[in-house]
Amino acid sequence: KSTLIKLMMRVYDPTEGSILIDGVDLRQISLVDWTSTLSVLLQQYSLHEFDVEGAIAMGLPNEPVDAEQAVIAAKLSGADEFINEYPKGYKQQVSREFEDGIEPSQGQLQKLALARALYRLQGGQILILDEPTAAIDPLAELEIFEQMEKATKDKTLILITHRFNSVKNVDKILVLDGHVLAEQGSHAELMQKRGIYASMFEGQAKGFREKM
């Protein structure tokens, strides 16, 4: 799944076949033009050691910092709540390497990285999230994805996840089994098929109920 996303990002090009964007081979589109439309959060990410506002604004590194948009992005990602608890708020230095710096928890780092991706989306059309909430509890995850729907209105959201409660409302679900596209459809359609998706969804739901 991550390899497929990297192909879409043109980290590398396919050795066989082609990726078409509105019928045009992706390799024929200017790399700069294409990447400018993308906002991506992969499983492996880092947070730049600036103040919180600057770390979020690195989503658009060649543009002046827009403090208002940084707050909007943080609210959408769920980061605003803990940022406001920092001694200096959005001006709080990140990283213990600095005298007054703080070290966010893994869940906080993930929300800050998501805020950075959302900040970049103001200049793009496609948001790609690869397991973006792995360090966040399921209830907080539901709230975040409700915000993602708002943030990507009239845009495209591509989500890779193994948590099925976060995909129930998406337009189309693609189920990959190894290198094969095994199933595709909406949540309701795939549940009716009683195939791989339905089996995994029910198994995960049962496990969650048992934990409660």
mmCIF file with all atom_site columns, C-alpha atoms in Angstrom:
data_model
loop_
_atom_site.group_PDB
_atom_site.id
_atom_site.type_symbol
_atom_site.label_atom_id
_atom_site.label_alt_id
_atom_site.label_comp_id
_atom_site.label_asym_id
_atom_site.label_entity_id
_atom_site.label_seq_id
_atom_site.pdbx_PDB_ins_code
_atom_site.Cartn_x
_atom_site.Cartn_y
_atom_site.Cartn_z
_atom_site.occupancy
_atom_site.B_iso_or_equiv
_atom_site.pdbx_formal_charge
_atom_site.auth_seq_id
_atom_site.auth_comp_id
_atom_site.auth_asym_id
_atom_site.auth_atom_id
_atom_site.pdbx_PDB_model_num
ATOM 1   C CA . LYS A 1 1   ? 0.000   0.000   0.000   1.00 0.00 ? 1   LYS A CA 1
ATOM 2   C CA . SER A 1 2   ? 2.777   2.414   0.888   1.00 0.00 ? 2   SER A CA 1
ATOM 3   C CA . THR A 1 3   ? 4.578   1.516   -2.347  1.00 0.00 ? 3   THR A CA 1
ATOM 4   C CA . LEU A 1 4   ? 1.462   2.400   -4.323  1.00 0.00 ? 4   LEU A CA 1
ATOM 5   C CA . ILE A 1 5   ? 1.323   5.794   -2.631  1.00 0.00 ? 5   ILE A CA 1
ATOM 6   C CA . LYS A 1 6   ? 5.000   6.448   -3.360  1.00 0.00 ? 6   LYS A CA 1
ATOM 7   C CA . LEU A 1 7   ? 4.363   5.652   -7.007  1.00 0.00 ? 7   LEU A CA 1
ATOM 8   C CA . MET A 1 8   ? 1.557   8.209   -6.992  1.00 0.00 ? 8   MET A CA 1
ATOM 9   C CA . MET A 1 9   ? 3.937   10.710  -5.409  1.00 0.00 ? 9   MET A CA 1
ATOM 10  C CA . ARG A 1 10  ? 6.517   9.904   -8.117  1.00 0.00 ? 10  ARG A CA 1
ATOM 11  C CA . VAL A 1 11  ? 9.144   8.988   -5.565  1.00 0.00 ? 11  VAL A CA 1
ATOM 12  C CA . TYR A 1 12  ? 9.786   6.461   -8.301  1.00 0.00 ? 12  TYR A CA 1
ATOM 13  C CA . ASP A 1 13  ? 8.057   5.555   -11.557 1.00 0.00 ? 13  ASP A CA 1
ATOM 14  C CA . PRO A 1 14  ? 6.428   2.206   -12.367 1.00 0.00 ? 14  PRO A CA 1
ATOM 15  C CA . THR A 1 15  ? 8.585   -0.325  -14.212 1.00 0.00 ? 15  THR A CA 1
ATOM 16  C CA . GLU A 1 16  ? 5.439   -1.789  -15.790 1.00 0.00 ? 16  GLU A CA 1
ATOM 17  C CA . GLY A 1 17  ? 2.111   -0.267  -16.715 1.00 0.00 ? 17  GLY A CA 1
ATOM 18  C CA . SER A 1 18  ? 1.226   3.370   -16.089 1.00 0.00 ? 18  SER A CA 1
ATOM 19  C CA . ILE A 1 19  ? -0.592  5.693   -13.687 1.00 0.00 ? 19  ILE A CA 1
ATOM 20  C CA . LEU A 1 20  ? -3.171  7.898   -15.368 1.00 0.00 ? 20  LEU A CA 1
ATOM 21  C CA . ILE A 1 21  ? -4.428  11.242  -14.077 1.00 0.00 ? 21  ILE A CA 1
ATOM 22  C CA . ASP A 1 22  ? -7.576  12.192  -15.998 1.00 0.00 ? 22  ASP A CA 1
ATOM 23  C CA . GLY A 1 23  ? -6.327  9.945   -18.790 1.00 0.00 ? 23  GLY A CA 1
ATOM 24  C CA . VAL A 1 24  ? -2.825  11.467  -18.872 1.00 0.00 ? 24  VAL A CA 1
ATOM 25  C CA . ASP A 1 25  ? 0.246   9.381   -17.996 1.00 0.00 ? 25  ASP A CA 1
ATOM 26  C CA . LEU A 1 26  ? 1.617   10.769  -14.738 1.00 0.00 ? 26  LEU A CA 1
ATOM 27  C CA . ARG A 1 27  ? 5.124   10.759  -16.195 1.00 0.00 ? 27  ARG A CA 1
ATOM 28  C CA . GLN A 1 28  ? 4.019   13.347  -18.747 1.00 0.00 ? 28  GLN A CA 1
ATOM 29  C CA . ILE A 1 29  ? 2.992   15.812  -16.057 1.00 0.00 ? 29  ILE A CA 1
ATOM 30  C CA . SER A 1 30  ? 5.575   18.270  -14.718 1.00 0.00 ? 30  SER A CA 1
ATOM 31  C CA . LEU A 1 31  ? 6.958   16.900  -11.451 1.00 0.00 ? 31  LEU A CA 1
ATOM 32  C CA . VAL A 1 32  ? 6.806   20.351  -9.845  1.00 0.00 ? 32  VAL A CA 1
ATOM 33  C CA . ASP A 1 33  ? 3.223   20.906  -10.971 1.00 0.00 ? 33  ASP A CA 1
ATOM 34  C CA . TRP A 1 34  ? 2.162   17.471  -9.742  1.00 0.00 ? 34  TRP A CA 1
ATOM 35  C CA . THR A 1 35  ? 3.834   17.576  -6.322  1.00 0.00 ? 35  THR A CA 1
ATOM 36  C CA . SER A 1 36  ? 2.447   21.056  -5.690  1.00 0.00 ? 36  SER A CA 1
ATOM 37  C CA . THR A 1 37  ? -1.050  19.525  -5.665  1.00 0.00 ? 37  THR A CA 1
ATOM 38  C CA . LEU A 1 38  ? -0.111  16.877  -3.067  1.00 0.00 ? 38  LEU A CA 1
ATOM 39  C CA . SER A 1 39  ? -0.069  16.978  0.712   1.00 0.00 ? 39  SER A CA 1
ATOM 40  C CA . VAL A 1 40  ? 1.273   13.723  2.155   1.00 0.00 ? 40  VAL A CA 1
ATOM 41  C CA . LEU A 1 41  ? 1.727   12.246  5.620   1.00 0.00 ? 41  LEU A CA 1
ATOM 42  C CA . LEU A 1 42  ? 3.584   8.925   5.573   1.00 0.00 ? 42  LEU A CA 1
ATOM 43  C CA . GLN A 1 43  ? 4.173   6.490   8.442   1.00 0.00 ? 43  GLN A CA 1
ATOM 44  C CA . GLN A 1 44  ? 7.709   7.774   8.903   1.00 0.00 ? 44  GLN A CA 1
ATOM 45  C CA . TYR A 1 45  ? 7.780   11.503  9.571   1.00 0.00 ? 45  TYR A CA 1
ATOM 46  C CA . SER A 1 46  ? 9.761   14.060  11.553  1.00 0.00 ? 46  SER A CA 1
ATOM 47  C CA . LEU A 1 47  ? 8.873   17.330  13.212  1.00 0.00 ? 47  LEU A CA 1
ATOM 48  C CA . HIS A 1 48  ? 11.076  20.323  12.482  1.00 0.00 ? 48  HIS A CA 1
ATOM 49  C CA . GLU A 1 49  ? 12.617  21.826  15.602  1.00 0.00 ? 49  GLU A CA 1
ATOM 50  C CA . PHE A 1 50  ? 11.086  25.291  15.359  1.00 0.00 ? 50  PHE A CA 1
ATOM 51  C CA . ASP A 1 51  ? 8.342   26.759  17.473  1.00 0.00 ? 51  ASP A CA 1
ATOM 52  C CA . VAL A 1 52  ? 5.007   24.970  17.060  1.00 0.00 ? 52  VAL A CA 1
ATOM 53  C CA . GLU A 1 53  ? 3.656   27.551  14.611  1.00 0.00 ? 53  GLU A CA 1
ATOM 54  C CA . GLY A 1 54  ? 6.767   27.309  12.447  1.00 0.00 ? 54  GLY A CA 1
ATOM 55  C CA . ALA A 1 55  ? 6.798   23.504  12.574  1.00 0.00 ? 55  ALA A CA 1
ATOM 56  C CA . ILE A 1 56  ? 3.229   23.408  11.235  1.00 0.00 ? 56  ILE A CA 1
ATOM 57  C CA . ALA A 1 57  ? 3.949   26.073  8.613   1.00 0.00 ? 57  ALA A CA 1
ATOM 58  C CA . MET A 1 58  ? 6.771   23.940  7.193   1.00 0.00 ? 58  MET A CA 1
ATOM 59  C CA . GLY A 1 59  ? 3.980   22.357  5.179   1.00 0.00 ? 59  GLY A CA 1
ATOM 60  C CA . LEU A 1 60  ? 4.622   25.247  2.783   1.00 0.00 ? 60  LEU A CA 1
ATOM 61  C CA . PRO A 1 61  ? 8.335   25.927  3.389   1.00 0.00 ? 61  PRO A CA 1
ATOM 62  C CA . ASN A 1 62  ? 8.731   28.509  0.619   1.00 0.00 ? 62  ASN A CA 1
ATOM 63  C CA . GLU A 1 63  ? 5.843   30.672  1.797   1.00 0.00 ? 63  GLU A CA 1
ATOM 64  C CA . PRO A 1 64  ? 5.635   33.196  4.662   1.00 0.00 ? 64  PRO A CA 1
ATOM 65  C CA . VAL A 1 65  ? 4.197   31.750  7.866   1.00 0.00 ? 65  VAL A CA 1
ATOM 66  C CA . ASP A 1 66  ? 0.418   32.193  8.041   1.00 0.00 ? 66  ASP A CA 1
ATOM 67  C CA . ALA A 1 67  ? -0.368  32.107  11.767  1.00 0.00 ? 67  ALA A CA 1
ATOM 68  C CA . GLU A 1 68  ? -4.128  31.985  11.194  1.00 0.00 ? 68  GLU A CA 1
ATOM 69  C CA . GLN A 1 69  ? -3.879  28.967  8.883   1.00 0.00 ? 69  GLN A CA 1
ATOM 70  C CA . ALA A 1 70  ? -1.554  27.229  11.347  1.00 0.00 ? 70  ALA A CA 1
ATOM 71  C CA . VAL A 1 71  ? -4.256  27.490  14.017  1.00 0.00 ? 71  VAL A CA 1
ATOM 72  C CA . ILE A 1 72  ? -6.952  26.281  11.603  1.00 0.00 ? 72  ILE A CA 1
ATOM 73  C CA . ALA A 1 73  ? -4.824  23.252  10.645  1.00 0.00 ? 73  ALA A CA 1
ATOM 74  C CA . ALA A 1 74  ? -4.087  22.474  14.297  1.00 0.00 ? 74  ALA A CA 1
ATOM 75  C CA . LYS A 1 75  ? -7.774  22.596  15.200  1.00 0.00 ? 75  LYS A CA 1
ATOM 76  C CA . LEU A 1 76  ? -8.604  20.197  12.372  1.00 0.00 ? 76  LEU A CA 1
ATOM 77  C CA . SER A 1 77  ? -5.897  17.738  13.453  1.00 0.00 ? 77  SER A CA 1
ATOM 78  C CA . GLY A 1 78  ? -6.842  17.883  17.123  1.00 0.00 ? 78  GLY A CA 1
ATOM 79  C CA . ALA A 1 79  ? -3.515  19.479  18.077  1.00 0.00 ? 79  ALA A CA 1
ATOM 80  C CA . ASP A 1 80  ? -4.915  22.863  19.133  1.00 0.00 ? 80  ASP A CA 1
ATOM 81  C CA . GLU A 1 81  ? -6.119  21.547  22.493  1.00 0.00 ? 81  GLU A CA 1
ATOM 82  C CA . PHE A 1 82  ? -2.693  20.526  23.807  1.00 0.00 ? 82  PHE A CA 1
ATOM 83  C CA . ILE A 1 83  ? -0.846  23.378  22.046  1.00 0.00 ? 83  ILE A CA 1
ATOM 84  C CA . ASN A 1 84  ? -2.867  25.852  24.112  1.00 0.00 ? 84  ASN A CA 1
ATOM 85  C CA . GLU A 1 85  ? -1.664  24.053  27.253  1.00 0.00 ? 85  GLU A CA 1
ATOM 86  C CA . TYR A 1 86  ? 1.981   24.680  26.362  1.00 0.00 ? 86  TYR A CA 1
ATOM 87  C CA . PRO A 1 87  ? 3.529   27.581  28.338  1.00 0.00 ? 87  PRO A CA 1
ATOM 88  C CA . LYS A 1 88  ? 4.038   29.639  25.156  1.00 0.00 ? 88  LYS A CA 1
ATOM 89  C CA . GLY A 1 89  ? 1.216   28.175  23.059  1.00 0.00 ? 89  GLY A CA 1
ATOM 90  C CA . TYR A 1 90  ? 1.977   28.315  19.337  1.00 0.00 ? 90  TYR A CA 1
ATOM 91  C CA . LYS A 1 91  ? 5.288   30.055  20.063  1.00 0.00 ? 91  LYS A CA 1
ATOM 92  C CA . GLN A 1 92  ? 6.464   27.107  22.173  1.00 0.00 ? 92  GLN A CA 1
ATOM 93  C CA . GLN A 1 93  ? 9.836   25.750  21.077  1.00 0.00 ? 93  GLN A CA 1
ATOM 94  C CA . VAL A 1 94  ? 9.807   22.068  20.103  1.00 0.00 ? 94  VAL A CA 1
ATOM 95  C CA . SER A 1 95  ? 12.606  19.685  21.247  1.00 0.00 ? 95  SER A CA 1
ATOM 96  C CA . ARG A 1 96  ? 14.472  19.306  24.522  1.00 0.00 ? 96  ARG A CA 1
ATOM 97  C CA . GLU A 1 97  ? 17.636  20.282  22.645  1.00 0.00 ? 97  GLU A CA 1
ATOM 98  C CA . PHE A 1 98  ? 16.631  23.851  23.462  1.00 0.00 ? 98  PHE A CA 1
ATOM 99  C CA . GLU A 1 99  ? 16.579  25.297  26.962  1.00 0.00 ? 99  GLU A CA 1
ATOM 100 C CA . ASP A 1 100 ? 12.847  26.092  26.948  1.00 0.00 ? 100 ASP A CA 1
ATOM 101 C CA . GLY A 1 101 ? 11.881  23.334  24.520  1.00 0.00 ? 101 GLY A CA 1
ATOM 102 C CA . ILE A 1 102 ? 9.257   20.649  25.065  1.00 0.00 ? 102 ILE A CA 1
ATOM 103 C CA . GLU A 1 103 ? 9.164   17.069  23.796  1.00 0.00 ? 103 GLU A CA 1
ATOM 104 C CA . PRO A 1 104 ? 5.672   16.193  22.494  1.00 0.00 ? 104 PRO A CA 1
ATOM 105 C CA . SER A 1 105 ? 4.329   12.683  23.113  1.00 0.00 ? 105 SER A CA 1
ATOM 106 C CA . GLN A 1 106 ? 4.037   10.301  20.165  1.00 0.00 ? 106 GLN A CA 1
ATOM 107 C CA . GLY A 1 107 ? 0.324   11.025  19.852  1.00 0.00 ? 107 GLY A CA 1
ATOM 108 C CA . GLN A 1 108 ? 0.986   14.774  19.947  1.00 0.00 ? 108 GLN A CA 1
ATOM 109 C CA . LEU A 1 109 ? 3.729   14.445  17.336  1.00 0.00 ? 109 LEU A CA 1
ATOM 110 C CA . GLN A 1 110 ? 1.322   12.620  15.058  1.00 0.00 ? 110 GLN A CA 1
ATOM 111 C CA . LYS A 1 111 ? -1.309  15.351  15.405  1.00 0.00 ? 111 LYS A CA 1
ATOM 112 C CA . LEU A 1 112 ? 1.297   18.066  14.772  1.00 0.00 ? 112 LEU A CA 1
ATOM 113 C CA . ALA A 1 113 ? 2.505   16.230  11.655  1.00 0.00 ? 113 ALA A CA 1
ATOM 114 C CA . LEU A 1 114 ? -1.105  15.926  10.504  1.00 0.00 ? 114 LEU A CA 1
ATOM 115 C CA . ALA A 1 115 ? -1.574  19.663  11.094  1.00 0.00 ? 115 ALA A CA 1
ATOM 116 C CA . ARG A 1 116 ? 1.464   20.308  8.882   1.00 0.00 ? 116 ARG A CA 1
ATOM 117 C CA . ALA A 1 117 ? -0.069  18.185  6.098   1.00 0.00 ? 117 ALA A CA 1
ATOM 118 C CA . LEU A 1 118 ? -3.369  20.066  6.424   1.00 0.00 ? 118 LEU A CA 1
ATOM 119 C CA . TYR A 1 119 ? -1.542  23.402  6.367   1.00 0.00 ? 119 TYR A CA 1
ATOM 120 C CA . ARG A 1 120 ? -0.008  22.408  3.033   1.00 0.00 ? 120 ARG A CA 1
ATOM 121 C CA . LEU A 1 121 ? -3.398  21.379  1.679   1.00 0.00 ? 121 LEU A CA 1
ATOM 122 C CA . GLN A 1 122 ? -4.482  25.015  1.399   1.00 0.00 ? 122 GLN A CA 1
ATOM 123 C CA . GLY A 1 123 ? -2.320  25.129  -1.730  1.00 0.00 ? 123 GLY A CA 1
ATOM 124 C CA . GLY A 1 124 ? -3.138  21.620  -3.011  1.00 0.00 ? 124 GLY A CA 1
ATOM 125 C CA . GLN A 1 125 ? -5.930  19.304  -4.051  1.00 0.00 ? 125 GLN A CA 1
ATOM 126 C CA . ILE A 1 126 ? -4.965  15.816  -2.820  1.00 0.00 ? 126 ILE A CA 1
ATOM 127 C CA . LEU A 1 127 ? -4.355  14.761  0.787   1.00 0.00 ? 127 LEU A CA 1
ATOM 128 C CA . ILE A 1 128 ? -2.655  11.377  1.242   1.00 0.00 ? 128 ILE A CA 1
ATOM 129 C CA . LEU A 1 129 ? -2.535  9.865   4.718   1.00 0.00 ? 129 LEU A CA 1
ATOM 130 C CA . ASP A 1 130 ? -0.663  6.623   5.423   1.00 0.00 ? 130 ASP A CA 1
ATOM 131 C CA . GLU A 1 131 ? -1.777  5.241   8.815   1.00 0.00 ? 131 GLU A CA 1
ATOM 132 C CA . PRO A 1 132 ? -2.037  8.806   10.170  1.00 0.00 ? 132 PRO A CA 1
ATOM 133 C CA . THR A 1 133 ? -3.568  7.971   13.551  1.00 0.00 ? 133 THR A CA 1
ATOM 134 C CA . ALA A 1 134 ? -1.706  4.815   14.631  1.00 0.00 ? 134 ALA A CA 1
ATOM 135 C CA . ALA A 1 135 ? -0.612  6.477   17.891  1.00 0.00 ? 135 ALA A CA 1
ATOM 136 C CA . ILE A 1 136 ? -4.062  7.902   18.656  1.00 0.00 ? 136 ILE A CA 1
ATOM 137 C CA . ASP A 1 137 ? -6.884  6.136   20.473  1.00 0.00 ? 137 ASP A CA 1
ATOM 138 C CA . PRO A 1 138 ? -9.950  5.062   18.415  1.00 0.00 ? 138 PRO A CA 1
ATOM 139 C CA . LEU A 1 139 ? -12.343 7.635   19.900  1.00 0.00 ? 139 LEU A CA 1
ATOM 140 C CA . ALA A 1 140 ? -9.976  10.541  19.193  1.00 0.00 ? 140 ALA A CA 1
ATOM 141 C CA . GLU A 1 141 ? -9.417  9.056   15.743  1.00 0.00 ? 141 GLU A CA 1
ATOM 142 C CA . LEU A 1 142 ? -13.143 9.272   14.932  1.00 0.00 ? 142 LEU A CA 1
ATOM 143 C CA . GLU A 1 143 ? -13.166 12.953  15.847  1.00 0.00 ? 143 GLU A CA 1
ATOM 144 C CA . ILE A 1 144 ? -10.109 13.612  13.692  1.00 0.00 ? 144 ILE A CA 1
ATOM 145 C CA . PHE A 1 145 ? -11.596 11.906  10.645  1.00 0.00 ? 145 PHE A CA 1
ATOM 146 C CA . GLU A 1 146 ? -14.789 13.894  10.984  1.00 0.00 ? 146 GLU A CA 1
ATOM 147 C CA . GLN A 1 147 ? -12.556 16.958  10.706  1.00 0.00 ? 147 GLN A CA 1
ATOM 148 C CA . MET A 1 148 ? -10.696 15.420  7.757   1.00 0.00 ? 148 MET A CA 1
ATOM 149 C CA . GLU A 1 149 ? -13.984 15.190  5.870   1.00 0.00 ? 149 GLU A CA 1
ATOM 150 C CA . LYS A 1 150 ? -14.500 18.918  6.414   1.00 0.00 ? 150 LYS A CA 1
ATOM 151 C CA . ALA A 1 151 ? -10.914 19.759  5.456   1.00 0.00 ? 151 ALA A CA 1
ATOM 152 C CA . THR A 1 152 ? -11.088 17.805  2.189   1.00 0.00 ? 152 THR A CA 1
ATOM 153 C CA . LYS A 1 153 ? -14.471 19.030  0.990   1.00 0.00 ? 153 LYS A CA 1
ATOM 154 C CA . ASP A 1 154 ? -14.122 19.549  -2.801  1.00 0.00 ? 154 ASP A CA 1
ATOM 155 C CA . LYS A 1 155 ? -10.682 17.904  -2.589  1.00 0.00 ? 155 LYS A CA 1
ATOM 156 C CA . THR A 1 156 ? -9.442  14.290  -2.718  1.00 0.00 ? 156 THR A CA 1
ATOM 157 C CA . LEU A 1 157 ? -8.526  12.296  0.385   1.00 0.00 ? 157 LEU A CA 1
ATOM 158 C CA . ILE A 1 158 ? -6.585  9.036   0.022   1.00 0.00 ? 158 ILE A CA 1
ATOM 159 C CA . LEU A 1 159 ? -6.344  7.128   3.288   1.00 0.00 ? 159 LEU A CA 1
ATOM 160 C CA . ILE A 1 160 ? -4.332  4.003   4.066   1.00 0.00 ? 160 ILE A CA 1
ATOM 161 C CA . THR A 1 161 ? -5.445  2.386   7.294   1.00 0.00 ? 161 THR A CA 1
ATOM 162 C CA . HIS A 1 162 ? -6.033  -0.895  9.073   1.00 0.00 ? 162 HIS A CA 1
ATOM 163 C CA . ARG A 1 163 ? -8.599  0.685   11.386  1.00 0.00 ? 163 ARG A CA 1
ATOM 164 C CA . PHE A 1 164 ? -11.949 0.131   9.759   1.00 0.00 ? 164 PHE A CA 1
ATOM 165 C CA . ASN A 1 165 ? -13.983 2.498   11.915  1.00 0.00 ? 165 ASN A CA 1
ATOM 166 C CA . SER A 1 166 ? -12.282 5.388   10.113  1.00 0.00 ? 166 SER A CA 1
ATOM 167 C CA . VAL A 1 167 ? -13.358 4.374   6.591   1.00 0.00 ? 167 VAL A CA 1
ATOM 168 C CA . LYS A 1 168 ? -17.088 3.773   6.975   1.00 0.00 ? 168 LYS A CA 1
ATOM 169 C CA . ASN A 1 169 ? -18.015 7.130   5.420   1.00 0.00 ? 169 ASN A CA 1
ATOM 170 C CA . VAL A 1 170 ? -15.532 7.287   2.533   1.00 0.00 ? 170 VAL A CA 1
ATOM 171 C CA . ASP A 1 171 ? -16.774 7.168   -1.065  1.00 0.00 ? 171 ASP A CA 1
ATOM 172 C CA . LYS A 1 172 ? -14.765 4.121   -2.121  1.00 0.00 ? 172 LYS A CA 1
ATOM 173 C CA . ILE A 1 173 ? -12.783 1.475   -0.251  1.00 0.00 ? 173 ILE A CA 1
ATOM 174 C CA . LEU A 1 174 ? -10.070 -0.534  -2.017  1.00 0.00 ? 174 LEU A CA 1
ATOM 175 C CA . VAL A 1 175 ? -9.081  -3.809  -0.353  1.00 0.00 ? 175 VAL A CA 1
ATOM 176 C CA . LEU A 1 176 ? -5.603  -5.046  -1.273  1.00 0.00 ? 176 LEU A CA 1
ATOM 177 C CA . ASP A 1 177 ? -4.652  -8.676  -0.781  1.00 0.00 ? 177 ASP A CA 1
ATOM 178 C CA . GLY A 1 178 ? -0.944  -8.883  -1.446  1.00 0.00 ? 178 GLY A CA 1
ATOM 179 C CA . HIS A 1 179 ? -0.450  -7.385  -4.921  1.00 0.00 ? 179 HIS A CA 1
ATOM 180 C CA . VAL A 1 180 ? -4.084  -7.898  -5.910  1.00 0.00 ? 180 VAL A CA 1
ATOM 181 C CA . LEU A 1 181 ? -7.025  -5.507  -5.725  1.00 0.00 ? 181 LEU A CA 1
ATOM 182 C CA . ALA A 1 182 ? -9.391  -7.978  -4.067  1.00 0.00 ? 182 ALA A CA 1
ATOM 183 C CA . GLU A 1 183 ? -12.475 -5.829  -3.458  1.00 0.00 ? 183 GLU A CA 1
ATOM 184 C CA . GLN A 1 184 ? -13.736 -2.315  -3.960  1.00 0.00 ? 184 GLN A CA 1
ATOM 185 C CA . GLY A 1 185 ? -16.893 -0.429  -3.086  1.00 0.00 ? 185 GLY A CA 1
ATOM 186 C CA . SER A 1 186 ? -18.521 1.537   -0.292  1.00 0.00 ? 186 SER A CA 1
ATOM 187 C CA . HIS A 1 187 ? -18.651 0.227   3.277   1.00 0.00 ? 187 HIS A CA 1
ATOM 188 C CA . ALA A 1 188 ? -22.260 -0.920  2.808   1.00 0.00 ? 188 ALA A CA 1
ATOM 189 C CA . GLU A 1 189 ? -21.492 -2.647  -0.506  1.00 0.00 ? 189 GLU A CA 1
ATOM 190 C CA . LEU A 1 190 ? -18.479 -4.493  0.896   1.00 0.00 ? 190 LEU A CA 1
ATOM 191 C CA . MET A 1 191 ? -20.363 -5.589  3.995   1.00 0.00 ? 191 MET A CA 1
ATOM 192 C CA . GLN A 1 192 ? -23.045 -7.094  1.734   1.00 0.00 ? 192 GLN A CA 1
ATOM 193 C CA . LYS A 1 193 ? -20.423 -9.032  -0.203  1.00 0.00 ? 193 LYS A CA 1
ATOM 194 C CA . ARG A 1 194 ? -19.401 -10.876 2.973   1.00 0.00 ? 194 ARG A CA 1
ATOM 195 C CA . GLY A 1 195 ? -15.823 -11.074 1.725   1.00 0.00 ? 195 GLY A CA 1
ATOM 196 C CA . ILE A 1 196 ? -12.417 -10.048 3.074   1.00 0.00 ? 196 ILE A CA 1
ATOM 197 C CA . TYR A 1 197 ? -13.466 -6.570  4.163   1.00 0.00 ? 197 TYR A CA 1
ATOM 198 C CA . ALA A 1 198 ? -16.620 -7.710  5.977   1.00 0.00 ? 198 ALA A CA 1
ATOM 199 C CA . SER A 1 199 ? -14.724 -10.453 7.788   1.00 0.00 ? 199 SER A CA 1
ATOM 200 C CA . MET A 1 200 ? -11.951 -8.134  8.938   1.00 0.00 ? 200 MET A CA 1
ATOM 201 C CA . PHE A 1 201 ? -14.348 -5.341  9.883   1.00 0.00 ? 201 PHE A CA 1
ATOM 202 C CA . GLU A 1 202 ? -16.456 -7.648  12.043  1.00 0.00 ? 202 GLU A CA 1
ATOM 203 C CA . GLY A 1 203 ? -13.360 -9.161  13.653  1.00 0.00 ? 203 GLY A CA 1
ATOM 204 C CA . GLN A 1 204 ? -11.974 -5.750  14.530  1.00 0.00 ? 204 GLN A CA 1
ATOM 205 C CA . ALA A 1 205 ? -15.337 -4.517  15.832  1.00 0.00 ? 205 ALA A CA 1
ATOM 206 C CA . LYS A 1 206 ? -15.645 -7.613  18.034  1.00 0.00 ? 206 LYS A CA 1
ATOM 207 C CA . GLY A 1 207 ? -12.164 -7.077  19.454  1.00 0.00 ? 207 GLY A CA 1
ATOM 208 C CA . PHE A 1 208 ? -12.961 -3.438  20.230  1.00 0.00 ? 208 PHE A CA 1
ATOM 209 C CA . ARG A 1 209 ? -16.216 -4.371  22.007  1.00 0.00 ? 209 ARG A CA 1
ATOM 210 C CA . GLU A 1 210 ? -14.413 -6.985  24.099  1.00 0.00 ? 210 GLU A CA 1
ATOM 211 C CA . LYS A 1 211 ? -11.820 -4.436  25.219  1.00 0.00 ? 211 LYS A CA 1
ATOM 212 C CA . MET A 1 212 ? -14.621 -2.148  26.379  1.00 0.00 ? 212 MET A CA 1
#
